[in-house]
PDB file of C-alpha atoms in Angstrom:
ATOM      1  CA  UNK A 221       0.000   0.000   0.000  1.00  0.00           C
ATOM      2  CA  UNK A 222       1.262   3.449  -0.800  1.00  0.00           C
ATOM      3  CA  UNK A 223       0.064   7.009  -0.353  1.00  0.00           C
ATOM      4  CA  UNK A 224       0.777   9.185  -3.381  1.00  0.00           C
ATOM      5  CA  UNK A 225       0.194  12.834  -4.187  1.00  0.00           C
ATOM      6  CA  UNK A 226      -1.580  12.902  -7.565  1.00  0.00           C
ATOM      7  CA  UNK A 227      -2.760  16.218  -9.040  1.00  0.00           C
ATOM      8  CA  UNK A 228      -2.647  17.906  -5.645  1.00  0.00           C
ATOM      9  CA  UNK A 229      -4.653  15.201  -3.823  1.00  0.00           C
ATOM     10  CA  UNK A 230      -3.462  12.298  -1.740  1.00  0.00           C
ATOM     11  CA  UNK A 231      -4.508   8.863  -3.014  1.00  0.00           C
ATOM     12  CA  UNK A 232      -4.197   5.518  -1.252  1.00  0.00           C
ATOM     13  CA  UNK A 233      -3.025   2.897  -3.750  1.00  0.00           C
ATOM     14  CA  UNK A 234      -3.194  -0.816  -2.959  1.00  0.00           C
ATOM     15  CA  UNK A 235      -0.787  -2.845  -5.096  1.00  0.00           C
ATOM     16  CA  UNK A 236       0.506  -6.391  -5.326  1.00  0.00           C
ATOM     17  CA  UNK A 237       4.236  -6.735  -5.961  1.00  0.00           C
ATOM     18  CA  UNK A 238       5.511  -9.630  -8.007  1.00  0.00           C
ATOM     19  CA  UNK A 239       8.860 -11.299  -7.214  1.00  0.00           C
ATOM     20  CA  UNK A 240      11.728 -10.584  -9.575  1.00  0.00           C
ATOM     21  CA  UNK A 241      11.774 -14.245 -10.654  1.00  0.00           C
ATOM     22  CA  UNK A 242       8.309 -13.633 -12.143  1.00  0.00           C
ATOM     23  CA  UNK A 243       9.401 -10.455 -13.905  1.00  0.00           C
ATOM     24  CA  UNK A 244       8.868  -8.040 -11.015  1.00  0.00           C
ATOM     25  CA  UNK A 245       6.444  -5.178 -11.275  1.00  0.00           C
ATOM     26  CA  UNK A 246       3.189  -4.262  -9.587  1.00  0.00           C
ATOM     27  CA  UNK A 247      -0.489  -4.857 -10.143  1.00  0.00           C
ATOM     28  CA  UNK A 248      -2.748  -2.056  -8.871  1.00  0.00           C
ATOM     29  CA  UNK A 249      -5.651  -3.634  -6.973  1.00  0.00           C
ATOM     30  CA  UNK A 250      -7.384  -0.353  -6.213  1.00  0.00           C
ATOM     31  CA  UNK A 251      -7.005   3.359  -5.577  1.00  0.00           C
ATOM     32  CA  UNK A 252      -9.115   5.498  -3.244  1.00  0.00           C
ATOM     33  CA  UNK A 253      -9.125   9.024  -1.862  1.00  0.00           C
ATOM     34  CA  UNK A 254     -10.262   8.653   1.751  1.00  0.00           C
ATOM     35  CA  UNK A 255      -9.674   6.478   4.801  1.00  0.00           C
ATOM     36  CA  UNK A 256     -13.250   5.051   4.851  1.00  0.00           C
ATOM     37  CA  UNK A 257     -12.844   4.096   1.183  1.00  0.00           C
ATOM     38  CA  UNK A 258      -9.471   2.518   1.999  1.00  0.00           C
ATOM     39  CA  UNK A 259     -11.062   0.482   4.777  1.00  0.00           C
ATOM     40  CA  UNK A 260     -13.692  -0.803   2.319  1.00  0.00           C
ATOM     41  CA  UNK A 261     -11.043  -1.583  -0.330  1.00  0.00           C
ATOM     42  CA  UNK A 262      -8.991  -3.560   2.185  1.00  0.00           C
ATOM     43  CA  UNK A 263     -12.079  -5.451   3.329  1.00  0.00           C
ATOM     44  CA  UNK A 264     -12.973  -6.417  -0.248  1.00  0.00           C
ATOM     45  CA  UNK A 265      -9.496  -7.272  -1.559  1.00  0.00           C
ATOM     46  CA  UNK A 266      -7.362  -8.498   1.385  1.00  0.00           C
ATOM     47  CA  UNK A 267      -7.571 -10.211   4.781  1.00  0.00           C
ATOM     48  CA  UNK A 268      -6.067  -7.009   6.310  1.00  0.00           C
ATOM     49  CA  UNK A 269      -7.706  -4.178   8.250  1.00  0.00           C
ATOM     50  CA  UNK A 270      -6.528  -0.636   8.931  1.00  0.00           C
ATOM     51  CA  UNK A 271      -5.185  -1.846  12.280  1.00  0.00           C
ATOM     52  CA  UNK A 272      -2.783  -4.174  10.423  1.00  0.00           C
ATOM     53  CA  UNK A 273      -1.102  -1.309   8.564  1.00  0.00           C
ATOM     54  CA  UNK A 274       1.889   0.458  10.045  1.00  0.00           C
ATOM     55  CA  UNK A 275       4.454   2.930   8.809  1.00  0.00           C
ATOM     56  CA  UNK A 276       7.472   1.311   7.155  1.00  0.00           C
ATOM     57  CA  UNK A 277      10.764   3.073   7.821  1.00  0.00           C
TER      58      UNK A 277
END
């Protein structure tokens, strides 16, 4: 999951990364503009919740 600034607005982008042995790259699973929408996207596409996310250093 990443947070990106696109056209002056922050967007939450949920992606799946592929291992280099499979050619690498990312598949965008969804993109939303608010935390409630992110919660719904996570519920639909992953077994994760907002509580499972943490900041990666």
